[in-house]
Coordinates of N, CA, C and O in Angstrom, one line a residue:
M20 N 0.9 -1.2 0.0 CA 0.0 0.0 0.0 C 0.9 1.2 0.0 O 1.9 1.3 0.7
N21 N 0.5 2.2 -0.7 CA 1.3 3.4 -0.9 C 1.1 4.5 0.2 O 0.4 5.5 0.0
F22 N 1.7 4.2 1.3 CA 1.8 5.2 2.4 C 3.1 4.9 3.2 O 3.7 3.9 3.1
E23 N 3.5 5.9 4.0 CA 4.7 5.8 4.7 C 4.6 6.6 6.0 O 4.1 7.7 6.0
I24 N 5.1 6.1 7.1 CA 5.1 6.8 8.4 C 6.6 7.0 8.7 O 7.4 6.1 8.7
L25 N 6.9 8.3 9.0 CA 8.3 8.6 9.4 C 8.3 9.3 10.7 O 7.4 10.1 11.0
H26 N 9.2 9.0 11.6 CA 9.4 9.6 12.9 C 10.5 10.7 12.7 O 11.6 10.4 12.4
L27 N 10.1 11.9 12.8 CA 11.0 13.1 12.5 C 11.6 13.6 13.8 O 11.0 13.5 14.9
T28 N 12.8 14.2 13.7 CA 13.5 14.8 14.8 C 12.8 16.1 15.2 O 12.5 16.9 14.4
K29 N 12.6 16.2 16.5 CA 12.2 17.5 17.1 C 13.5 18.2 17.7 O 14.1 17.6 18.5
H30 N 13.8 19.3 17.1 CA 14.9 20.1 17.6 C 14.3 21.0 18.8 O 13.6 21.9 18.5
D31 N 14.6 20.6 20.0 CA 14.0 21.2 21.2 C 15.0 22.0 22.0 O 16.1 21.6 22.2
D32 N 14.5 23.2 22.5 CA 15.3 23.9 23.4 C 14.3 24.7 24.3 O 13.1 24.4 24.3
Q33 N 14.8 25.6 25.2 CA 13.9 26.3 26.1 C 12.8 27.1 25.5 O 11.8 27.4 26.1
R34 N 12.9 27.4 24.2 CA 11.9 28.3 23.5 C 10.8 27.4 23.0 O 9.7 27.9 22.8
G35 N 11.0 26.1 22.8 CA 10.0 25.2 22.2 C 10.7 24.2 21.3 O 11.9 23.9 21.5
Y36 N 10.1 23.8 20.2 CA 10.7 22.9 19.3 C 10.5 23.3 17.8 O 9.5 24.1 17.5
L37 N 11.3 22.8 17.0 CA 11.2 23.0 15.5 C 11.2 21.6 14.9 O 12.1 20.8 15.3
V38 N 10.4 21.3 13.9 CA 10.4 20.1 13.2 C 10.5 20.5 11.7 O 9.7 21.3 11.2
E39 N 11.4 19.9 11.0 CA 11.5 20.0 9.6 C 10.5 19.0 9.0 O 10.8 17.9 8.7
F40 N 9.3 19.5 8.7 CA 8.1 18.7 8.3 C 8.4 18.0 7.0 O 8.1 16.8 6.8
L41 N 8.8 18.8 6.0 CA 9.0 18.2 4.6 C 9.9 19.1 3.9 O 9.8 20.3 3.9
K42 N 11.0 18.4 3.3 CA 12.0 19.2 2.6 C 11.9 18.8 1.1 O 11.5 17.7 0.7
K43 N 12.2 19.7 0.2 CA 12.2 19.5 -1.2 C 13.0 18.3 -1.6 O 12.6 17.5 -2.5
D44 N 14.1 18.1 -0.9 CA 15.0 16.9 -1.2 C 14.3 15.6 -1.0 O 14.7 14.6 -1.6
E45 N 13.2 15.6 -0.2 CA 12.5 14.3 0.1 C 11.4 14.0 -1.0 O 10.9 12.9 -1.0
L46 N 11.1 15.0 -1.8 CA 10.1 14.9 -2.8 C 10.7 14.3 -4.1 O 11.7 14.8 -4.6
L47 N 10.0 13.3 -4.6 CA 10.4 12.8 -5.9 C 9.6 13.4 -7.0 O 8.6 14.0 -6.8
E48 N 10.1 13.4 -8.2 CA 9.3 13.9 -9.4 C 8.0 13.1 -9.4 O 8.0 11.9 -9.1
P49 N 6.9 13.7 -9.8 CA 6.7 15.1 -10.2 C 6.3 16.0 -9.0 O 5.6 17.0 -9.2
N50 N 6.6 15.6 -7.8 CA 6.2 16.4 -6.6 C 7.1 17.6 -6.3 O 6.9 18.2 -5.2
K51 N 8.1 17.9 -7.1 CA 9.0 19.0 -6.8 C 8.4 20.4 -6.8 O 8.9 21.3 -6.1
N52 N 7.3 20.6 -7.5 CA 6.6 21.9 -7.5 C 5.8 22.0 -6.3 O 5.2 21.0 -5.8
F53 N 5.6 23.2 -5.8 CA 4.9 23.5 -4.6 C 3.4 23.3 -4.8 O 2.9 23.7 -5.8
G54 N 2.7 22.7 -3.8 CA 1.3 22.5 -3.9 C 0.6 23.4 -3.0 O 0.5 24.6 -3.2
Q55 N 0.1 22.9 -1.8 CA -0.6 23.7 -0.9 C -0.5 23.1 0.5 O -0.4 21.9 0.7
I56 N -0.5 24.0 1.6 CA -0.4 23.6 3.0 C -1.7 24.0 3.6 O -2.3 25.0 3.4
Y57 N -2.2 23.0 4.4 CA -3.5 23.2 5.1 C -3.3 22.9 6.6 O -2.4 22.1 7.0
F58 N -4.2 23.5 7.4 CA -4.4 23.0 8.8 C -5.8 22.4 8.7 O -6.7 23.0 8.2
V59 N -6.0 21.2 9.3 CA -7.2 20.5 9.4 C -7.6 20.4 10.9 O -6.8 19.9 11.6
T60 N -8.7 21.0 11.3 CA -9.1 21.0 12.7 C -10.3 20.1 12.9 O -11.1 19.9 12.0
F61 N -10.4 19.5 14.1 CA -11.5 18.7 14.6 C -12.0 19.4 15.9 O -11.3 19.4 16.9
N62 N -13.2 19.9 15.8 CA -13.8 20.6 16.9 C -14.7 19.7 17.8 O -15.8 20.0 18.0
G63 N -14.1 18.6 18.3 CA -14.8 17.7 19.2 C -14.3 16.3 19.0 O -13.7 16.0 18.0
K64 N -14.7 15.5 19.9 CA -14.3 14.1 19.9 C -15.2 13.4 18.8 O -16.4 13.7 18.7
N65 N -14.7 12.4 18.1 CA -15.4 11.6 17.2 C -15.8 12.3 15.9 O -16.7 11.9 15.2
I66 N -15.1 13.4 15.6 CA -15.4 14.1 14.3 C -14.6 13.4 13.2 O -13.5 13.0 13.4
I67 N -15.3 13.2 12.1 CA -14.6 12.5 11.0 C -14.4 13.5 9.8 O -15.2 14.3 9.5
R68 N -13.2 13.4 9.3 CA -12.7 14.1 8.1 C -12.2 13.2 7.1 O -11.7 12.1 7.4
G69 N -12.2 13.6 5.8 CA -11.7 12.7 4.8 C -12.8 11.9 4.1 O -13.7 12.4 3.6
N70 N -12.6 10.6 4.2 CA -13.5 9.6 3.6 C -13.5 9.9 2.0 O -14.5 10.0 1.4
H71 N -12.2 10.0 1.5 CA -12.0 10.2 0.1 C -10.7 9.7 -0.3 O -9.8 9.3 0.5
Y72 N -10.4 9.7 -1.6 CA -9.1 9.4 -2.1 C -8.8 10.5 -3.2 O -9.7 11.2 -3.7
H73 N -7.5 10.5 -3.6 CA -7.1 11.4 -4.7 C -6.4 10.5 -5.8 O -5.6 9.6 -5.5
A74 N -6.8 10.8 -7.1 CA -6.2 10.1 -8.2 C -4.8 10.7 -8.6 O -4.0 9.9 -9.1
Q75 N -4.7 12.0 -8.3 CA -3.4 12.6 -8.8 C -2.7 13.3 -7.7 O -1.6 13.9 -8.0
T76 N -3.2 13.4 -6.5 CA -2.6 14.2 -5.4 C -2.0 13.2 -4.3 O -2.7 12.3 -3.9
E77 N -0.8 13.6 -3.8 CA -0.3 12.9 -2.7 C -0.3 13.9 -1.5 O -0.3 15.1 -1.7
E78 N -0.4 13.4 -0.3 CA -0.5 14.3 0.9 C 0.4 13.8 2.0 O 0.7 12.6 2.1
W79 N 0.9 14.7 2.8 CA 1.8 14.5 3.9 C 1.1 15.1 5.2 O 0.8 16.3 5.1
F80 N 0.8 14.3 6.2 CA 0.1 14.8 7.4 C 1.0 14.6 8.6 O 1.8 13.7 8.7
G81 N 0.7 15.5 9.6 CA 1.3 15.4 10.9 C 0.4 16.0 11.9 O -0.3 16.9 11.7
V82 N 0.3 15.3 13.1 CA -0.6 15.8 14.2 C 0.2 16.8 15.0 O 1.2 16.6 15.5
V83 N -0.4 18.0 15.1 CA 0.2 19.1 15.9 C -0.5 19.3 17.2 O 0.0 20.0 18.1
F84 N -1.7 18.6 17.4 CA -2.4 18.7 18.6 C -3.4 17.5 18.7 O -4.1 17.3 17.7
G85 N -3.5 16.8 19.8 CA -4.5 15.8 20.0 C -4.1 14.4 19.4 O -3.0 14.1 19.2
S86 N -5.2 13.6 19.2 CA -5.0 12.3 18.6 C -6.1 12.0 17.6 O -7.2 12.4 17.8
V87 N -5.7 11.2 16.6 CA -6.7 10.8 15.5 C -6.5 9.4 15.2 O -5.4 8.8 15.2
L88 N -7.6 8.7 14.9 CA -7.6 7.4 14.3 C -7.5 7.6 12.8 O -8.2 8.5 12.2
V89 N -6.6 6.8 12.1 CA -6.4 6.9 10.7 C -6.9 5.6 10.1 O -6.5 4.5 10.5
A90 N -7.7 5.7 9.0 CA -8.1 4.5 8.2 C -7.6 4.8 6.8 O -7.9 5.8 6.2
L91 N -7.0 3.7 6.2 CA -6.5 3.8 4.9 C -7.0 2.6 4.1 O -7.1 1.5 4.7
E92 N -7.2 2.7 2.8 CA -7.5 1.6 2.0 C -7.1 1.9 0.6 O -7.3 2.9 0.0
D93 N -6.3 0.9 0.0 CA -5.9 1.0 -1.4 C -7.1 0.7 -2.2 O -7.7 -0.4 -2.1
I94 N -7.5 1.7 -3.1 CA -8.8 1.5 -3.8 C -8.7 0.4 -4.9 O -9.7 -0.1 -5.3
N95 N -7.5 0.0 -5.3 CA -7.4 -1.1 -6.3 C -7.3 -2.5 -5.6 O -8.0 -3.4 -6.0
T96 N -6.5 -2.6 -4.6 CA -6.3 -4.0 -4.0 C -7.2 -4.2 -2.8 O -7.3 -5.3 -2.3
K97 N -7.9 -3.2 -2.3 CA -8.7 -3.2 -1.1 C -8.0 -3.5 0.2 O -8.6 -3.8 1.2
E98 N -6.7 -3.5 0.2 CA -5.9 -3.6 1.4 C -6.2 -2.5 2.3 O -6.2 -1.3 1.9
R99 N -6.4 -2.8 3.6 CA -6.8 -1.8 4.6 C -5.8 -1.8 5.8 O -5.2 -2.8 6.1
K100 N -5.6 -0.6 6.3 CA -4.8 -0.4 7.5 C -5.5 0.7 8.4 O -6.1 1.6 7.8
S101 N -5.4 0.5 9.7 CA -5.8 1.6 10.6 C -4.9 1.6 11.7 O -4.3 0.6 12.2
F102 N -4.7 2.8 12.3 CA -3.8 3.1 13.4 C -4.1 4.4 13.9 O -4.9 5.2 13.4
T103 N -3.4 4.7 15.1 CA -3.7 6.0 15.8 C -2.4 6.8 15.7 O -1.3 6.3 15.8
L104 N -2.6 8.1 15.4 CA -1.5 9.1 15.5 C -1.8 10.1 16.6 O -2.9 10.5 16.8
H105 N -0.7 10.4 17.4 CA -0.8 11.3 18.5 C 0.2 12.4 18.5 O 1.3 12.2 18.0
Y106 N -0.2 13.5 19.0 CA 0.8 14.6 19.3 C 1.7 14.0 20.4 O 1.2 13.4 21.3
S107 N 3.0 14.3 20.3 CA 3.9 13.9 21.3 C 4.9 15.0 21.6 O 5.3 15.7 20.7
E108 N 5.3 15.1 22.8 CA 6.3 16.1 23.2 C 7.7 15.6 22.8 O 8.6 16.4 22.6
T109 N 7.9 14.3 22.6 CA 9.2 13.8 22.3 C 9.5 13.4 20.9 O 10.7 13.3 20.5
E110 N 8.5 13.3 20.0 CA 8.7 13.0 18.6 C 7.6 13.5 17.8 O 6.5 13.8 18.2
F111 N 7.9 13.7 16.5 CA 6.9 14.1 15.5 C 6.8 13.1 14.4 O 7.8 12.7 13.9
V112 N 5.6 12.6 14.1 CA 5.4 11.6 13.1 C 4.7 12.2 11.9 O 3.8 12.9 12.0
R113 N 5.3 11.8 10.7 CA 4.7 12.3 9.5 C 4.2 11.1 8.7 O 4.8 10.1 8.6
L114 N 3.0 11.3 8.2 CA 2.3 10.2 7.4 C 2.2 10.7 5.9 O 1.6 11.8 5.7
R115 N 2.7 10.0 5.0 CA 2.6 10.2 3.6 C 1.5 9.3 3.0 O 1.6 8.1 3.2
I116 N 0.5 9.9 2.3 CA -0.5 9.1 1.7 C -0.4 9.3 0.2 O -0.5 10.4 -0.3
G117 N -0.2 8.2 -0.5 CA 0.0 8.2 -2.0 C -1.3 8.3 -2.7 O -2.4 8.2 -2.2
K118 N -1.2 8.4 -4.0 CA -2.4 8.5 -4.9 C -3.1 7.1 -4.8 O -2.5 6.1 -4.7
G119 N -4.4 7.2 -4.9 CA -5.2 6.0 -4.9 C -5.4 5.3 -3.6 O -5.9 4.2 -3.5
I120 N -5.0 6.0 -2.5 CA -5.2 5.5 -1.2 C -6.3 6.3 -0.5 O -6.1 7.5 -0.2
A121 N -7.4 5.7 -0.3 CA -8.5 6.3 0.4 C -8.1 6.5 1.9 O -7.4 5.7 2.5
H122 N -8.5 7.7 2.4 CA -8.1 8.0 3.8 C -9.2 8.7 4.5 O -10.0 9.5 3.9
A123 N -9.3 8.4 5.8 CA -10.3 9.1 6.7 C -9.6 9.2 8.1 O -8.7 8.4 8.5
F124 N -10.0 10.3 8.8 CA -9.5 10.6 10.1 C -10.6 10.8 11.1 O -11.6 11.4 10.7
K125 N -10.5 10.3 12.3 CA -11.5 10.4 13.3 C -10.8 10.9 14.6 O -9.9 10.3 15.1
S126 N -11.3 12.1 15.1 CA -10.7 12.6 16.3 C -11.0 11.8 17.5 O -12.1 11.3 17.8
L127 N -9.9 11.5 18.3 CA -10.0 10.7 19.6 C -10.0 11.6 20.8 O -10.1 11.1 21.9
T128 N -9.7 12.9 20.6 CA -9.6 13.9 21.7 C -10.6 15.0 21.4 O -11.1 15.2 20.3
D129 N -10.9 15.8 22.4 CA -11.8 16.9 22.2 C -11.4 17.9 21.2 O -12.3 18.6 20.5
T130 N -10.1 18.1 20.9 CA -9.6 18.9 19.9 C -8.4 18.2 19.2 O -7.6 17.6 19.9
A131 N -8.4 18.3 17.9 CA -7.2 17.7 17.2 C -6.9 18.7 16.0 O -7.8 19.3 15.5
I132 N -5.6 18.7 15.7 CA -5.2 19.6 14.6 C -4.2 18.8 13.8 O -3.2 18.3 14.3
L133 N -4.4 18.7 12.4 CA -3.4 18.1 11.5 C -2.8 19.2 10.6 O -3.5 20.1 10.2
L134 N -1.5 19.0 10.4 CA -0.9 19.8 9.3 C -0.9 18.9 8.1 O -0.6 17.7 8.2
D135 N -1.2 19.5 6.9 CA -1.4 18.7 5.7 C -0.7 19.5 4.6 O -1.0 20.7 4.3
Y136 N 0.2 18.8 3.9 CA 0.8 19.3 2.7 C 0.3 18.5 1.5 O 0.4 17.3 1.6
A137 N -0.3 19.1 0.5 CA -0.7 18.4 -0.7 C 0.1 18.9 -1.9 O 0.4 20.1 -2.0
N138 N 0.6 17.9 -2.7 CA 1.5 18.3 -3.8 C 0.8 19.0 -4.9 O 1.4 19.4 -5.9
K139 N -0.5 19.1 -4.9 CA -1.3 19.9 -5.9 C -2.2 20.9 -5.2 O -2.8 20.6 -4.2
Q140 N -2.3 22.1 -5.8 CA -3.1 23.1 -5.2 C -4.6 22.7 -5.5 O -4.9 22.3 -6.6
Y141 N -5.5 23.0 -4.5 CA -6.9 22.7 -4.7 C -7.5 23.6 -5.8 O -7.1 24.8 -5.9
D142 N -8.3 23.1 -6.7 CA -8.9 23.8 -7.8 C -10.4 23.4 -7.8 O -10.7 22.3 -8.0
S143 N -11.2 24.4 -7.4 CA -12.7 24.1 -7.3 C -13.3 23.7 -8.7 O -14.4 23.1 -8.7
N144 N -12.6 24.0 -9.8 CA -13.1 23.6 -11.1 C -12.8 22.2 -11.4 O -13.4 21.5 -12.3
Y145 N -11.7 21.7 -10.8 CA -11.3 20.3 -11.0 C -10.9 19.8 -9.6 O -9.7 20.0 -9.2
T146 N -11.8 19.2 -8.9 CA -11.4 18.7 -7.6 C -11.0 17.2 -7.7 O -11.7 16.4 -8.3
D147 N -9.8 16.9 -7.3 CA -9.2 15.6 -7.3 C -9.6 14.9 -5.9 O -8.8 14.3 -5.3
R148 N -10.9 15.0 -5.5 CA -11.3 14.4 -4.3 C -12.5 13.5 -4.6 O -13.6 14.0 -5.1
H149 N -12.3 12.2 -4.4 CA -13.3 11.2 -4.8 C -13.8 10.6 -3.5 O -13.0 10.0 -2.8
K150 N -15.1 10.6 -3.3 CA -15.7 10.1 -2.1 C -15.5 8.6 -2.0 O -15.5 7.9 -3.0
Y151 N -15.2 8.1 -0.7 CA -14.8 6.7 -0.5 C -15.0 6.5 1.0 O -14.2 7.0 1.8
M152 N -16.1 5.8 1.4 CA -16.4 5.7 2.8 C -15.5 4.7 3.5 O -15.5 3.5 3.2
L153 N -14.8 5.1 4.5 CA -14.0 4.3 5.4 C -14.5 4.3 6.8 O -14.4 3.2 7.5
I154 N -14.9 5.4 7.3 CA -15.3 5.5 8.7 C -16.7 6.1 8.6 O -17.0 7.2 8.2
E155 N -17.7 5.3 9.1 CA -19.1 5.7 9.1 C -19.3 6.8 10.2 O -18.7 6.7 11.3
K156 N -20.2 7.7 10.0 CA -20.6 8.7 11.0 C -21.5 8.2 12.0 O -22.2 7.3 11.8

């Protein structure tokens, strides 16, 4: 299945921490061009976001606050994975989701915030977002 979880270094000092979330050197062609950065918020426990896949877009997610359940499914092979991602004081985890991987997130805490980088900018005239139910409401 086309996804990857990386544990990133938190550069920590008395002021706080810095995480190098995604570097151009880590992007393979055709992802070298800039896409778009989002913050995705969950305003309550058990809020569901996603339930879709992208045919042409890859995304990189990181939890900056709270905890979320992640559900993934390869739309071609139907292989499924689910796991939990948490904000942590000691490490930062980045999740890359490739093309054709349906994804959904469910908040496990009263508030959760995801950082999301998409390699393609959202275009309301052509949305590369295809509904795909993974987590029922």
